[in-house]
Every structure is written in C-alpha cells, then in structure tokens.
mmCIF file of C-alpha atoms in Angstrom:
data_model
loop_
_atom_site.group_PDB
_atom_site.id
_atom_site.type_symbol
_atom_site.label_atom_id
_atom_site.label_comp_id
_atom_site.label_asym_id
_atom_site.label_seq_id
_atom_site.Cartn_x
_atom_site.Cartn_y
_atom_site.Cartn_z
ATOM 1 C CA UNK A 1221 -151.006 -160.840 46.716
ATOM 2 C CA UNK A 1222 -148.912 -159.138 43.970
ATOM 3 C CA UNK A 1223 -150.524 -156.912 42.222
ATOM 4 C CA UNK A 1224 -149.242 -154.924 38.982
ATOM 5 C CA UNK A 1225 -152.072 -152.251 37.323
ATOM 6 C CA UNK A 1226 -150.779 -150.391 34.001
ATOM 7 C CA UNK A 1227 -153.117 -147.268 32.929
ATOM 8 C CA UNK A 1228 -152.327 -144.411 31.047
ATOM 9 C CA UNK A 1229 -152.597 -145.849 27.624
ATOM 10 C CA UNK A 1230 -154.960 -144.462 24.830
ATOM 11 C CA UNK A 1231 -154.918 -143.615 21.399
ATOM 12 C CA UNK A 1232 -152.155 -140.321 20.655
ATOM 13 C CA UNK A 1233 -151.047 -138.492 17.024
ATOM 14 C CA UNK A 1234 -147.428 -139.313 15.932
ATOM 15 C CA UNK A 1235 -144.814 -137.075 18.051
ATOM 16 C CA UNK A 1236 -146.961 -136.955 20.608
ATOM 17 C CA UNK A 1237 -146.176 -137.921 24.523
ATOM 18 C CA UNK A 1238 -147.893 -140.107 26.355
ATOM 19 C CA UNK A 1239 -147.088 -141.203 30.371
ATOM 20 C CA UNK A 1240 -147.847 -144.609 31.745
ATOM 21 C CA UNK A 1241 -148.278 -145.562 35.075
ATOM 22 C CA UNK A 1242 -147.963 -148.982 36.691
ATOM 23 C CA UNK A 1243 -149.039 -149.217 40.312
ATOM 24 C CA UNK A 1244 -147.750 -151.704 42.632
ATOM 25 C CA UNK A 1245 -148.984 -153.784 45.523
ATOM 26 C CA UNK A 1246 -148.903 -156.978 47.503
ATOM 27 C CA UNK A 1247 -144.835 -156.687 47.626
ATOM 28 C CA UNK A 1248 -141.831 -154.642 49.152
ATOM 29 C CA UNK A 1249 -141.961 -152.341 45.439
ATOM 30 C CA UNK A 1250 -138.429 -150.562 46.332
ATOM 31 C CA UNK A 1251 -136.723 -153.937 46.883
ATOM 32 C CA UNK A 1252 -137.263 -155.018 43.263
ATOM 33 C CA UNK A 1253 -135.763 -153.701 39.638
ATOM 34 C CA UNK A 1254 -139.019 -153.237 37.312
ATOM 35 C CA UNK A 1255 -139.707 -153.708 33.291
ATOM 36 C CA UNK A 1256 -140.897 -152.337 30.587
ATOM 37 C CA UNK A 1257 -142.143 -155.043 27.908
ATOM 38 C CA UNK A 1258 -144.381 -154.146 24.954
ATOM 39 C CA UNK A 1259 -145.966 -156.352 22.382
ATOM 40 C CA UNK A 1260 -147.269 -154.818 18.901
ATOM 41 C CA UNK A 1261 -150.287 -156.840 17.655
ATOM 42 C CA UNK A 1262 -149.858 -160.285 16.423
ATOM 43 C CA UNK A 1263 -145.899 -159.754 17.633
ATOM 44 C CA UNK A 1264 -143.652 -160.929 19.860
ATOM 45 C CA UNK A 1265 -142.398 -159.296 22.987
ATOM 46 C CA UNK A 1266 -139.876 -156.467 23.214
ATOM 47 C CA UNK A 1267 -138.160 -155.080 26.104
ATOM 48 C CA UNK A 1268 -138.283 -151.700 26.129
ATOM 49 C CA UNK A 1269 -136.791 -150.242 29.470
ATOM 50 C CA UNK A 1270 -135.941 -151.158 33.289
ATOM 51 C CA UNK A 1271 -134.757 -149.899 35.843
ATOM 52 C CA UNK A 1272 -133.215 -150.860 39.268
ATOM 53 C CA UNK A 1273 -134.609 -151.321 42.811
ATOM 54 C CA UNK A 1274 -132.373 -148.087 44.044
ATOM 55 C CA UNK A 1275 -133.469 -146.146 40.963
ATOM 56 C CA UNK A 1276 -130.157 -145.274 39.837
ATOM 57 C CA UNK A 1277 -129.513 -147.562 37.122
ATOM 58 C CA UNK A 1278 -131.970 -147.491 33.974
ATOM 59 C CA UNK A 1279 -131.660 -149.309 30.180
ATOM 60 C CA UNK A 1280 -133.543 -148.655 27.180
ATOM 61 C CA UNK A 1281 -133.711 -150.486 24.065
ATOM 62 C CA UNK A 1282 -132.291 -148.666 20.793
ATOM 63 C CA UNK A 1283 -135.646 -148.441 19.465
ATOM 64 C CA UNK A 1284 -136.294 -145.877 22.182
ATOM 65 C CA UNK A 1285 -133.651 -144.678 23.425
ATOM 66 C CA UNK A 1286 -134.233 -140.655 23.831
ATOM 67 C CA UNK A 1287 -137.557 -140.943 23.252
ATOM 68 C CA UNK A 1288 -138.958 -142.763 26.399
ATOM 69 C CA UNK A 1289 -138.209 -142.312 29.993
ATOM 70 C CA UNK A 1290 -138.343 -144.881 32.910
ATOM 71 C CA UNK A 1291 -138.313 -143.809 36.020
ATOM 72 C CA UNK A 1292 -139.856 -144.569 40.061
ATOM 73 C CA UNK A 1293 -141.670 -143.272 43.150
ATOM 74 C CA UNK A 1294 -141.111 -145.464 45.461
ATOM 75 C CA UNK A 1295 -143.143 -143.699 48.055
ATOM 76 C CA UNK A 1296 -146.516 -144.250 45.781
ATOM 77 C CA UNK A 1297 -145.289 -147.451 44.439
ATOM 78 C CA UNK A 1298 -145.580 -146.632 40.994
ATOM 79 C CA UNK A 1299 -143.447 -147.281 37.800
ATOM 80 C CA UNK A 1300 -143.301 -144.764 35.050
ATOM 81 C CA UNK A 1301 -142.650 -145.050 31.506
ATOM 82 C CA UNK A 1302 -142.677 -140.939 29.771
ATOM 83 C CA UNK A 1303 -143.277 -141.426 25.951
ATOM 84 C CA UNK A 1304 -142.088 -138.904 23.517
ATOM 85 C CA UNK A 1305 -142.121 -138.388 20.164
ATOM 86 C CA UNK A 1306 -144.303 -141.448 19.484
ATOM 87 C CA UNK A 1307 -144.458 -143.056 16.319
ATOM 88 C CA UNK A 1308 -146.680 -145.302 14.663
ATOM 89 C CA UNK A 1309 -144.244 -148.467 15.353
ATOM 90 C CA UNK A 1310 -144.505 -147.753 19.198
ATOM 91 C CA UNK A 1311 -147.960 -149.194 18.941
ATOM 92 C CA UNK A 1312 -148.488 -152.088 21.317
ATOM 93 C CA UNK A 1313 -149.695 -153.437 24.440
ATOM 94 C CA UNK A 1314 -146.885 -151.960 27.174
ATOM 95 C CA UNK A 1315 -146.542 -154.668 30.294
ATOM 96 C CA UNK A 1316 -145.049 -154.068 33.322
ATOM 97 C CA UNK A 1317 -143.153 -156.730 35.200
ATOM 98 C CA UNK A 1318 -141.508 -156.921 38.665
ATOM 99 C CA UNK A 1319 -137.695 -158.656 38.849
ATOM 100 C CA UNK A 1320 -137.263 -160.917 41.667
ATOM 101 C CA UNK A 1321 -134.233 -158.627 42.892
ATOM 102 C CA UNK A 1322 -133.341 -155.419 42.954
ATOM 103 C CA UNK A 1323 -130.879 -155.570 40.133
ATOM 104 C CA UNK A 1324 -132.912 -157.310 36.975
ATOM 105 C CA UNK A 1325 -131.393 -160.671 36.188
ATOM 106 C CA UNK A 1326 -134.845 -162.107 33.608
ATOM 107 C CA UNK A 1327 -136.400 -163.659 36.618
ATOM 108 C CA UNK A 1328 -139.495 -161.507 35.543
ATOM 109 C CA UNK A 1329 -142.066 -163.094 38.029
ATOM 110 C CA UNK A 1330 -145.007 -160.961 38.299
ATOM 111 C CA UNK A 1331 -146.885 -158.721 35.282
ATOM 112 C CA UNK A 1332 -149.374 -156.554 34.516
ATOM 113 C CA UNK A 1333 -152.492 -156.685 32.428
ATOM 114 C CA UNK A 1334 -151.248 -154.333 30.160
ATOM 115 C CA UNK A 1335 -152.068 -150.607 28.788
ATOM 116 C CA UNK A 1336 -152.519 -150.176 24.950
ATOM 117 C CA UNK A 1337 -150.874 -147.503 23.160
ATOM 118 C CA UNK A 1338 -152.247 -146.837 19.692
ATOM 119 C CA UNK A 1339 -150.233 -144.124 17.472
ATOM 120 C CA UNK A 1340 -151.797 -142.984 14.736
ATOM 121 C CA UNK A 1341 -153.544 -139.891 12.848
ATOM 122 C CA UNK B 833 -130.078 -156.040 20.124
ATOM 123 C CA UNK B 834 -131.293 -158.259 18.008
ATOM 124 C CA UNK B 835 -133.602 -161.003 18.647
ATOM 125 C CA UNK B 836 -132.940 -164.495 19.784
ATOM 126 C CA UNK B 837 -134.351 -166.872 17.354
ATOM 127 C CA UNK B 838 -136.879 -169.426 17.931
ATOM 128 C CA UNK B 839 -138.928 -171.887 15.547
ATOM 129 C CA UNK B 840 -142.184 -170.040 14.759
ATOM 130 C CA UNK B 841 -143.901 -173.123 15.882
ATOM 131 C CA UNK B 842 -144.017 -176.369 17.305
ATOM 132 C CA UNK B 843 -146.609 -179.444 17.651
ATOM 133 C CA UNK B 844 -147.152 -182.572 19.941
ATOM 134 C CA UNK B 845 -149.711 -184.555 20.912
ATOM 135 C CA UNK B 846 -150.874 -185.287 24.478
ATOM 136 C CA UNK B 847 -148.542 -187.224 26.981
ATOM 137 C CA UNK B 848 -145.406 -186.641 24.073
ATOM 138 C CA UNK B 849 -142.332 -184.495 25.199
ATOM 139 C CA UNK B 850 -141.552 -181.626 22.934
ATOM 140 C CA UNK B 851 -138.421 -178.922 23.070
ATOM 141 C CA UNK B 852 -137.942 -175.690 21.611
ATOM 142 C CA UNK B 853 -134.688 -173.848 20.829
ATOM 143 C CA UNK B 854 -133.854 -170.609 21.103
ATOM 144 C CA UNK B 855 -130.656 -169.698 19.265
ATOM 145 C CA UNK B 856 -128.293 -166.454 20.454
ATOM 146 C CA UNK B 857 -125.079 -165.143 20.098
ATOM 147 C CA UNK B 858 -122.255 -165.321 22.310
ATOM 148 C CA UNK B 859 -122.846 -161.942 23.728
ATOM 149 C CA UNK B 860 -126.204 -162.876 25.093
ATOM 150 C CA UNK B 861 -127.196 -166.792 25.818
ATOM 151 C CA UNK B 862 -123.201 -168.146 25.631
ATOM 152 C CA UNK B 863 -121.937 -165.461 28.182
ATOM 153 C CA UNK B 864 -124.803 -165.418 30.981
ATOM 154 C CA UNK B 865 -127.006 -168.040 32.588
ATOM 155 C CA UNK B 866 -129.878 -165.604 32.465
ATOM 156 C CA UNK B 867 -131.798 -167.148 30.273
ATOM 157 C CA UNK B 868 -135.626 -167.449 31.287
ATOM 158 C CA UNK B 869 -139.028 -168.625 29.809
ATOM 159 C CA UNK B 870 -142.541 -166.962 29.827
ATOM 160 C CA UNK B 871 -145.661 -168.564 28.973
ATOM 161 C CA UNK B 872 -148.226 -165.963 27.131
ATOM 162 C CA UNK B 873 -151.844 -167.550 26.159
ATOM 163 C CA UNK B 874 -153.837 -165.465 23.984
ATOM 164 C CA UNK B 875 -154.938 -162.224 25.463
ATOM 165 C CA UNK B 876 -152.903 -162.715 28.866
ATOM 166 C CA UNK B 877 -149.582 -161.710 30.303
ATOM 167 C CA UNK B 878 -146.899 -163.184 30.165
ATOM 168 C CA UNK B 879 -146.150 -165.789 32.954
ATOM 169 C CA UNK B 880 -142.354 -166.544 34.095
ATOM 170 C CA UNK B 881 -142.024 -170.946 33.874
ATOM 171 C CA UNK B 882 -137.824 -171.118 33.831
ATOM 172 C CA UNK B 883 -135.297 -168.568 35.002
ATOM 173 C CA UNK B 884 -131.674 -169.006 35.042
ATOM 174 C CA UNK B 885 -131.205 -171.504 32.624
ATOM 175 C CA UNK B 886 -133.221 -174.192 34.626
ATOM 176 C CA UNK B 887 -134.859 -173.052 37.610
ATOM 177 C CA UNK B 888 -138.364 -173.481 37.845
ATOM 178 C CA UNK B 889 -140.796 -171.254 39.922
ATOM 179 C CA UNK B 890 -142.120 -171.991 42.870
ATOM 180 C CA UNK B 891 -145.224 -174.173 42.693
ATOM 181 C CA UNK B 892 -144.346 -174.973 38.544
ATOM 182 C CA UNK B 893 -145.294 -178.172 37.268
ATOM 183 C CA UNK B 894 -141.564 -180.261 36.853
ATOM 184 C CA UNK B 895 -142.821 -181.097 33.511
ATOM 185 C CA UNK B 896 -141.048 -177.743 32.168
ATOM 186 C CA UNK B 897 -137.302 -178.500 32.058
ATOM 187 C CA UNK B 898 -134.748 -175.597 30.850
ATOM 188 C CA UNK B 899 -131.475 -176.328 29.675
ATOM 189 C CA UNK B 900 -128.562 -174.362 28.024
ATOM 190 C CA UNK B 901 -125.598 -175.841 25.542
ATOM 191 C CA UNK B 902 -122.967 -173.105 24.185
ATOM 192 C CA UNK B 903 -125.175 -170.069 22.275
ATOM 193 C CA UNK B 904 -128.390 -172.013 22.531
ATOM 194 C CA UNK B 905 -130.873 -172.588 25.476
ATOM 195 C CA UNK B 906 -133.931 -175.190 25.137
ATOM 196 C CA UNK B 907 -137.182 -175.637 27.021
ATOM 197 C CA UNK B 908 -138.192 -178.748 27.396
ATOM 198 C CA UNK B 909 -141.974 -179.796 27.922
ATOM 199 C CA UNK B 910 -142.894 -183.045 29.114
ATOM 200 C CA UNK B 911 -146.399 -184.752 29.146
ATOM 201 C CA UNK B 912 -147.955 -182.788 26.658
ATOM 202 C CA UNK B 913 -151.458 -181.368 28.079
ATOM 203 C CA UNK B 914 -153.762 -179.157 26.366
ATOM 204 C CA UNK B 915 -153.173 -176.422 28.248
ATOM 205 C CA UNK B 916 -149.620 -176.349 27.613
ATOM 206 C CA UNK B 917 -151.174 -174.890 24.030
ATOM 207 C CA UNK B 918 -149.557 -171.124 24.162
ATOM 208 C CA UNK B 919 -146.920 -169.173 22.500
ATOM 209 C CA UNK B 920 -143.346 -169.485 24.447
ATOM 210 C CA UNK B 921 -140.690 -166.734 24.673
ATOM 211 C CA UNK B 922 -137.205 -167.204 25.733
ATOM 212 C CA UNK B 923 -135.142 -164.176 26.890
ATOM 213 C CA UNK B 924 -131.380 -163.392 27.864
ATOM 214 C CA UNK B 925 -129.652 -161.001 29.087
ATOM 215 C CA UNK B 926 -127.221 -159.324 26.731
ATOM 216 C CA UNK B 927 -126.044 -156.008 28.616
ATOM 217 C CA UNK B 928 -129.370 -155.238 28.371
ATOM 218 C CA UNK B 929 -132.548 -157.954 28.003
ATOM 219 C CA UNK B 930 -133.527 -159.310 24.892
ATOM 220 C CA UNK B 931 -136.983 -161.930 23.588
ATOM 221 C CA UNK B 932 -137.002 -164.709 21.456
ATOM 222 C CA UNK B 933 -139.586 -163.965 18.414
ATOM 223 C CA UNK B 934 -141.480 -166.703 20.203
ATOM 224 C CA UNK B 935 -143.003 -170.092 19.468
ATOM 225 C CA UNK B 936 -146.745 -171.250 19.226
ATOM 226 C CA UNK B 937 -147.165 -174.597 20.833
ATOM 227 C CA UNK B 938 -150.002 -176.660 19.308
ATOM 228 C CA UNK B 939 -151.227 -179.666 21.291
ATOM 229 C CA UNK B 940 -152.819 -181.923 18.329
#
C-alpha cells in the first residue's frame, strides 16, 4: 500500500526556515518524480515545487523561487521541501504527492495528509 | 503562472449530469494534453479522478468523463450522487504545473 507521511510543519516567525519531510512507502520511491502542493486556508491549491525521479531536474513556482528548496534521499525514501525566509503568505497546509513516472506529467496519484505551516509573530 | 480559471461553483441534483470548465491559455491547456482532475472533500487530500485529458484511474467510477477543446478542458460528471459533493481542481502543465482556483460541487 502507498503510503505518503508529511511532518515537519509547526508554527515559525516571518524569515524564519522551516524543513519538511515526506516519507515514502508501499512503492519503488526513486522510480517516481514527487510534488510539492500547498493550500492556504479556505484556498485553492498551489504547486509549489517538484522534482524528478533521478533527482536532477527540480521546478519551483515564482512565489518561491529562492526561498524554498526541494530535494531527495532516495536511500531513506524521503522528500524534502527546505523553507527559507518564510512569510506570512506561505501559510498553508503543504501536500506531498507521488507522479506516476519519473518525469512529472499531472498524473498526481497518491498524497499525503498534509503538514501545516503557520507564519506568523 | 497564473491560474487556470474555473466557475467558483456548480449545482445538480441527483442522477443529473453536470460539467465544469476550466479555462487556460495557450501556453498551458492548448499546448499539452496534461491536463488532470483531483477531487478534495473537506479536510482530505486531494484525490487524482482524470489525467491526460481523459484517462480515468484505475478502479474510477466511468461516471467522470474529461475532455479538452482548444484552451479549455471540462470534467464531466454523470449521475449525480451525493458524494460527488466536493470542491474540483483542474491542473496543466505549463513548463511548470499550474491549479484551477477550483469549483465546489453542490448536490441539491
């Protein structure tokens, strides 16, 4: 069974970091690309980042581009998302989701629970 | 990167057919059949119903239908049941990925 557990979220001052963590299970983790997808309250969804099967691709959405930091250890199965210099707009719920392939092409099949990140003094 | 754009809501009673829209550019939804469709009811994930355009998941109900025309893809839902009640997000691939602002379905 797939499994997808975010952690790492909490509540953090603006411009501070934060590091999330999604561990895998239940699939093959360094055959598939993997997603970043948050969701502010009451919003819609936003991709933030993903990032290819090999690693050696990654995309970020303007909103956080130099800020956050995808990245992938494929020998602990775990996805990564580094947040830095947070700001009260990167408030959400932060989801995880597996690709079906190791390049991302939207066929996001499997997600997390999700991790909330609250920014604010 | 802006968003794809989607009614903020749509209504049907049981057993009708309803369809929602979800209007891009053509840098996005009228250059790439990677269009998909997640399923979010309150408080859950996200759950994947279409991908590429039309396909369905394995073990979907065929009521969900997904369809594309120029800058615009549709979801079509068929048989209207209660559960269908959720919000709906398309999303396309535009050299990166972008969401619809999403639609909440209300079964009357």
């Amino acid at each position: 069974e797939v499994q997808l557990v975010e952690s790492g979220g909490g509540l953090v001052q603006p411009g501070g970091s934060l590091r999330l963590s999604c561990a895998a299970s239940g699939f093959t983790f360094s055959s598939n690309a993997m997603i970043w997808v948050r969701q502010a309250p009451g919003r819609g969804l936003e991709w933030v980042s993903s990032i290819r099967g090999s690693g050696d691709t990654t995309d970020y959405a303007d909103s956080v581009k130099g800020r956050f930091t995808i990245s992938r250890d494929d020998s602990k199965n775990t996805l990564y998302l580094q947040m830095n210099g947070l700001r009260a707009e990167d408030t959400a719920i932060y989801y995880c989701a597996k690709d079906r392939w190791v390049i991302p092409t939207g066929r996001f099949d499997y997600w997390g629970q999700g991790t909330l990140v609250t920014v604010s003094s | 990167q802006s968003a794809l754009t989607q009614p903020a809501s749509v209504s049907g009673s049981p057993g009708q057919s309803i369809t929602i829209s979800c209007t891009g550019t053509s840098s996005d939804i009228g250059s790439y059949n990677l269009v998909s469709w997640y399923q979010q009811h309150p408080g859950k994930a996200p759950k994947l119903i279409i991908y590429e355009v039309n396909k369905r998941p394995s073990g979907l109900s065929d009521r969900f239908f997904g369809s594309k025309s120029g800058n615009t893809a549709s979801l079509t839902i068929s048989g209207l049941q209660a559960e269908d009640e959720a919000d709906y997000y398309c999303c396309s691939y535009s050299g990166t990925w972008v969401f619809g602002g999403g639609t909440k379905l209300t079964v009357l």
